Coordinates of C-alpha atoms in Angstrom, one line a residue:
M586 CA -39.0 11.8 -16.3
Q587 CA -37.0 8.8 -17.4
E588 CA -38.2 6.4 -20.1
G589 CA -41.1 4.0 -19.2
N590 CA -42.3 4.1 -15.7
R591 CA -38.9 4.5 -14.0
P592 CA -38.9 7.6 -11.8
N593 CA -36.2 10.1 -11.6
L594 CA -33.5 9.7 -9.0
T595 CA -34.4 11.3 -5.6
S596 CA -32.0 13.8 -4.0
A597 CA -31.0 11.0 -1.5
E598 CA -30.1 8.6 -4.4
I599 CA -28.1 11.3 -6.2
A600 CA -26.3 12.0 -2.9
C601 CA -25.5 8.3 -2.4
L602 CA -24.2 7.9 -5.9
W603 CA -22.1 11.1 -5.8
T604 CA -20.6 10.1 -2.4
S605 CA -19.9 6.5 -3.6
F606 CA -18.2 7.8 -6.7
M607 CA -15.9 10.1 -4.7
N608 CA -15.0 7.3 -2.3
D609 CA -14.5 4.6 -4.9
S610 CA -12.3 6.9 -7.1
M611 CA -10.1 7.7 -4.1
S612 CA -9.9 4.0 -3.2
N613 CA -9.0 3.1 -6.8
C614 CA -5.9 5.4 -6.7
I615 CA -4.7 4.0 -3.4
L616 CA -5.3 0.3 -4.4
A617 CA -3.6 0.9 -7.7
F618 CA -0.5 2.1 -5.8
F619 CA -0.7 -0.9 -3.5
L620 CA -0.7 -3.3 -6.5
E621 CA 2.5 -1.8 -7.7
H622 CA 4.3 -2.7 -4.5
A623 CA 2.7 -5.6 -2.8
D624 CA 4.8 -8.8 -2.8
D625 CA 3.0 -11.2 -0.5
K626 CA 1.3 -13.9 -2.5
E627 CA -1.6 -14.2 -0.1
I628 CA -2.2 -10.4 0.2
L629 CA -1.8 -9.5 -3.4
P630 CA -5.0 -11.2 -4.6
V631 CA -7.0 -9.4 -1.8
I632 CA -5.6 -6.0 -3.1
Q633 CA -6.5 -7.1 -6.7
S634 CA -10.0 -8.0 -5.7
A635 CA -10.5 -4.7 -3.9
Y636 CA -9.1 -2.8 -6.9
N637 CA -11.4 -4.7 -9.3
L638 CA -14.4 -3.8 -7.2
T639 CA -13.6 -0.1 -7.4
V640 CA -13.2 -0.3 -11.2
A641 CA -16.5 -2.1 -11.6
H642 CA -18.3 0.3 -9.3
L643 CA -17.0 3.4 -11.1
E644 CA -18.1 2.0 -14.4
K645 CA -21.6 1.2 -13.2
M646 CA -22.1 4.6 -11.6
T647 CA -20.8 6.4 -14.7
V648 CA -23.5 4.6 -16.7
I649 CA -26.2 5.6 -14.2
F650 CA -25.1 9.3 -14.2
K651 CA -25.0 9.4 -18.0
E652 CA -28.4 7.7 -18.3
E653 CA -29.9 10.3 -16.0
D654 CA -28.1 13.1 -17.8
I655 CA -26.3 14.1 -14.6
P656 CA -22.7 15.3 -14.9
V657 CA -20.2 12.5 -13.9
P658 CA -18.2 13.7 -10.9
T659 CA -14.5 14.2 -11.4
G660 CA -13.5 12.5 -8.1
F661 CA -9.9 11.3 -8.2
T662 CA -8.0 10.3 -11.3
N663 CA -4.6 9.1 -12.5
E664 CA -3.4 12.6 -11.8
D665 CA -3.9 12.0 -8.0
V666 CA -1.6 9.0 -7.8
N667 CA 2.1 8.4 -8.8
L668 CA 2.5 4.7 -9.4
N669 CA 6.2 5.2 -9.8
A670 CA 6.7 6.5 -6.3
P671 CA 8.7 4.2 -3.9
R672 CA 6.9 1.9 -1.5
L673 CA 5.2 3.7 1.4
Y674 CA 3.6 0.9 3.3
T675 CA 4.3 -2.7 4.2
D676 CA 2.2 -5.5 2.8
L677 CA 0.7 -6.2 6.2
F678 CA -0.4 -2.6 6.6
M679 CA -2.0 -2.8 3.1
L680 CA -4.0 -5.8 4.3
T681 CA -5.0 -4.1 7.6
Y682 CA -6.0 -1.0 5.6
I683 CA -8.3 -3.0 3.3
N684 CA -9.8 -4.8 6.3
H685 CA -10.4 -1.5 8.0
M686 CA -11.9 0.2 5.0
T687 CA -14.3 -2.7 4.3
K688 CA -15.8 -2.0 7.8
V689 CA -16.3 1.6 6.8
G690 CA -17.8 0.4 3.5
L691 CA -20.2 -2.0 5.2
L692 CA -21.6 0.9 7.3
A693 CA -21.9 3.2 4.3
Y694 CA -23.6 0.6 2.0
G695 CA -26.1 -0.2 4.7
G696 CA -27.0 3.5 4.9
F697 CA -27.1 3.9 1.1
I698 CA -29.6 1.0 0.8
S699 CA -31.9 2.5 3.4
M700 CA -31.9 5.9 1.6
S701 CA -32.7 4.4 -1.8
A702 CA -36.1 3.9 -3.3
R703 CA -35.6 3.0 -6.9
K704 CA -35.2 -0.8 -7.5
D705 CA -32.0 -0.5 -9.6
I706 CA -30.2 1.7 -7.1
R707 CA -31.2 -0.6 -4.2
T708 CA -30.0 -3.6 -6.2
Y709 CA -26.7 -1.8 -6.9
Y710 CA -26.1 -1.1 -3.2
I711 CA -27.2 -4.5 -2.0
E712 CA -24.7 -6.1 -4.4
G713 CA -22.1 -3.7 -3.2
L714 CA -22.8 -4.6 0.4
E715 CA -22.5 -8.3 -0.4
E716 CA -19.2 -7.7 -2.3
T717 CA -17.8 -5.7 0.6
A718 CA -18.8 -8.3 3.1
R719 CA -17.0 -11.0 1.1
L720 CA -13.9 -8.8 0.9
F721 CA -14.0 -8.3 4.7
D722 CA -14.4 -12.0 5.2
I723 CA -11.4 -12.9 3.0
S724 CA -9.1 -10.2 4.4
S725 CA -10.1 -11.2 7.9
D726 CA -9.2 -14.8 7.3
I727 CA -5.7 -13.8 5.9
A728 CA -5.1 -11.3 8.7
I729 CA -6.0 -14.1 11.3
S730 CA -3.6 -16.5 9.5
K731 CA -0.8 -14.0 9.7
G732 CA -1.5 -13.1 13.3
I733 CA -2.3 -9.5 12.8
F734 CA -6.1 -9.6 13.2
V735 CA -6.9 -7.8 16.5
R736 CA -9.7 -9.6 18.4
A737 CA -11.9 -7.9 20.9
P738 CA -11.2 -9.0 24.5
Y739 CA -12.5 -12.2 25.9
I740 CA -14.6 -12.2 29.1
A741 CA -15.9 -14.9 31.4
Y742 CA -19.3 -16.1 30.2
P743 CA -22.2 -14.9 32.3
K744 CA -23.8 -17.6 34.5
S745 CA -27.2 -16.0 34.9
K746 CA -29.5 -13.2 33.7
D747 CA -29.9 -10.0 35.7
Y748 CA -31.7 -6.7 35.7
I749 CA -30.5 -3.2 36.5
D750 CA -32.0 -2.3 39.9
S751 CA -30.3 1.1 40.5
K752 CA -29.8 4.4 38.7
K753 CA -26.2 4.2 39.9
Y754 CA -25.6 1.8 36.9
L755 CA -25.8 4.8 34.6
S756 CA -23.4 7.0 36.6
G757 CA -19.8 7.2 35.6
F758 CA -18.9 9.7 38.4
S759 CA -18.8 9.0 42.1
L760 CA -16.7 10.4 44.9
F761 CA -17.6 7.7 47.4
S762 CA -17.6 4.4 45.3
K763 CA -15.9 2.8 42.4
K764 CA -17.4 3.1 38.9
R765 CA -19.2 0.0 37.9
P766 CA -17.3 -2.4 35.5
L767 CA -17.8 -1.9 31.8
N768 CA -20.4 -4.0 30.1
T769 CA -19.7 -5.9 26.8
I770 CA -21.4 -3.2 24.7
E771 CA -19.2 -0.5 26.1
I772 CA -16.0 -2.6 25.8
S773 CA -16.8 -3.4 22.1
H774 CA -17.2 0.3 21.2
L775 CA -14.1 1.4 23.1
Y776 CA -12.1 -1.4 21.4
M777 CA -13.4 -0.5 18.0
N778 CA -12.7 3.2 18.4
I779 CA -9.1 2.5 19.5
Q780 CA -8.6 0.4 16.4
T781 CA -10.0 3.1 14.1
N782 CA -7.8 5.8 15.7
L783 CA -4.8 3.6 15.3
M784 CA -5.4 3.4 11.6
G785 CA -6.2 7.1 11.4
S786 CA -3.0 8.0 13.3
K787 CA -0.8 5.9 11.0
L788 CA -2.3 7.3 7.8
A789 CA -2.1 10.9 9.0
L790 CA 1.6 10.3 9.9
S791 CA 2.3 8.8 6.4
F792 CA 0.5 11.7 4.7
A793 CA 2.5 14.3 6.6
Q794 CA 5.6 12.5 5.7
I795 CA 5.0 12.8 1.9
S796 CA 3.3 16.2 1.6
P797 CA 5.4 19.0 0.2
R798 CA 3.2 21.7 1.9
E799 CA 4.0 22.8 5.4
N800 CA 0.4 23.7 6.4
I801 CA -0.8 20.3 5.3
Q802 CA 2.1 18.6 7.1
K803 CA 1.1 20.4 10.3
W804 CA -2.6 19.5 9.8
M805 CA -1.8 15.8 9.3
L806 CA 0.5 15.7 12.3
R807 CA -2.2 17.3 14.3
G808 CA -4.6 14.6 13.2
S809 CA -2.2 11.9 14.3
E810 CA -1.8 13.6 17.7
I811 CA -5.5 13.8 18.1
S812 CA -5.9 10.1 17.3
Q813 CA -3.1 9.3 19.8
K814 CA -4.8 11.4 22.5
H815 CA -8.1 9.6 21.9
I816 CA -6.4 6.2 22.0
Q817 CA -4.9 7.0 25.4
I818 CA -8.3 8.1 26.8
F819 CA -10.1 5.0 25.6
S820 CA -7.1 2.7 26.6
K821 CA -7.1 4.1 30.1
T822 CA -10.8 3.3 30.5
L823 CA -10.1 -0.3 29.5
L824 CA -7.0 -0.6 31.7
D825 CA -8.9 0.7 34.7
N826 CA -11.2 -2.3 34.1
H827 CA -8.1 -4.7 33.8
I828 CA -8.7 -5.0 30.0
Q829 CA -5.7 -4.9 27.7
P830 CA -6.3 -2.4 24.8
P831 CA -5.4 -3.3 21.3
I832 CA -1.8 -2.7 20.1
S833 CA -0.6 -2.3 16.6
S834 CA 2.8 -2.8 15.0
D835 CA 4.9 0.3 14.2
A836 CA 6.4 -1.6 11.2
C837 CA 3.9 -0.2 8.6
I838 CA 5.3 3.0 7.1
T839 CA 8.6 3.2 5.2
D840 CA 11.0 6.2 5.2
S841 CA 10.0 7.3 1.7
T842 CA 9.2 11.0 1.4
T843 CA 8.2 10.8 -2.3
S844 CA 4.5 11.5 -2.5
P845 CA 2.4 8.8 -4.3
F846 CA -0.8 10.7 -3.7
S847 CA -1.9 14.2 -4.3
D848 CA -2.6 16.4 -1.3
K849 CA -6.1 16.7 -2.6
L850 CA -6.6 13.0 -2.2
T851 CA -4.9 12.7 1.3
L852 CA -7.0 15.6 2.6
F853 CA -10.2 14.0 1.3
H854 CA -9.2 10.6 2.8
M855 CA -8.6 12.2 6.3
S856 CA -11.9 14.0 6.0
L857 CA -13.6 10.7 5.2
L858 CA -12.0 9.0 8.2
S859 CA -13.0 12.0 10.4
A860 CA -16.6 11.7 9.3
A861 CA -16.6 8.0 10.0
G862 CA -15.0 8.6 13.4
S863 CA -17.7 11.1 14.3
G864 CA -20.3 8.6 13.3
N865 CA -18.6 5.8 15.4
Y866 CA -18.5 8.1 18.4
A867 CA -22.2 9.0 18.1
T868 CA -23.1 5.3 17.9
A869 CA -20.9 4.5 20.8
A870 CA -22.4 7.3 22.9
A871 CA -25.9 6.1 22.2
A872 CA -25.0 2.5 23.0
S873 CA -23.0 3.3 26.2
Q874 CA -24.8 3.5 29.6
R875 CA -22.1 4.9 31.8
S876 CA -22.3 8.7 31.8
D877 CA -18.6 9.3 31.8
L878 CA -18.2 7.4 28.5
I879 CA -21.0 9.4 26.9
L880 CA -19.4 12.7 27.9
N881 CA -16.1 11.5 26.6
Y882 CA -17.5 10.6 23.2
E883 CA -19.4 13.9 22.9
R884 CA -16.4 16.2 23.8
L885 CA -14.0 14.2 21.6
S886 CA -16.5 14.5 18.7
L887 CA -16.2 18.2 18.9
E888 CA -12.5 18.0 18.6
I889 CA -12.9 15.9 15.4
A890 CA -15.4 18.3 14.0
Q891 CA -13.0 21.3 14.5
Y892 CA -10.2 19.3 12.9
A893 CA -12.3 18.4 9.9
K894 CA -13.4 22.0 9.5
D895 CA -9.8 23.3 9.5
G896 CA -9.1 20.6 6.8
A897 CA -12.0 21.8 4.7
D898 CA -10.7 25.3 4.9
I899 CA -7.4 24.1 3.4
V900 CA -9.2 22.2 0.6
I901 CA -11.3 25.2 -0.3
S902 CA -8.4 27.6 -0.3
N903 CA -6.7 25.3 -2.8
G904 CA -9.8 24.9 -5.0
W905 CA -9.9 21.1 -4.4
L906 CA -13.4 20.7 -3.0
E907 CA -15.8 19.3 -5.6
Q908 CA -19.3 20.6 -4.9
P909 CA -22.0 18.0 -4.4
P910 CA -25.2 18.3 -6.5
G911 CA -27.6 20.7 -5.1
T912 CA -30.9 22.5 -5.7
L913 CA -31.2 25.7 -7.6
D914 CA -31.2 29.0 -5.7
K915 CA -34.8 30.1 -6.4
E916 CA -34.3 33.6 -5.1
Q917 CA -31.3 34.1 -7.3
L918 CA -33.3 32.9 -10.3
I919 CA -36.1 35.4 -9.5
R920 CA -33.6 38.3 -9.3
K921 CA -32.1 37.3 -12.7
K922 CA -35.6 37.2 -14.2
D923 CA -36.4 40.7 -12.8
C924 CA -33.2 42.1 -14.4

């Protein structure tokens, strides 16, 4: 038990802190590389702010781990980034990346807050949520000013309220009639999942370009192809409803093949995006009311899960997978005692 009346960390709080440390240490490496190459005077301060947040977060979490006498995770260090490598991304892509990752962070911090009981841990994550929200706000403003912020589609305002009066509303399959039009909730999730897959596809392509290992190159290219496939499925659904899907610029990755990041880091990053994508699909399936959309999200989630599993196999075979804190194996302890 800790000093005074402060209770020990719960398993959920340890899990949150460990996950946060891994994510922040990865982001720290990527943002440090961005800082070495960014030129845009409006974008550079955003990168610096994001980098400063990762440094502050890592310092705070290190203090907590040491106070609780819990080993500080290794995460990702200077050995996982080569700051002298040539530029790999354009400034506009760096801004888009930060804006996208703040969205991932907002969802993560909300979950971490809800899983935390101890006051100091809740305070830490509430502050992190506020910091991430401010970073999202600033990066969004600059992205809008530069014309690269992708807005969701506009629709005509509804003129009246209505109620669903037929079970046909839930059906996405019919041989004798057209599918009903998408509602705004379904449109928003389709649009968001196209955007996240666009980012995942670009990152996977860039990671394949810089990796010296053939098996990792193939795995990354497969990830980019999966993202492109999912984009096409979601885009077709929007186009069938006369809605233009989001389009991103191809001017984001340079032709450099010198790796600024370790394969350990890039594999972890793609695994993080895969987990976030699976969560997004689950949320979208739960929110959608047309059955064809739900089935699409469910079957595509299985494809992501298999892809992530194959990536984990590569990580484990190379000894790169850091084990999260866990409970003791009581049966093994008993056997040792008997010996």
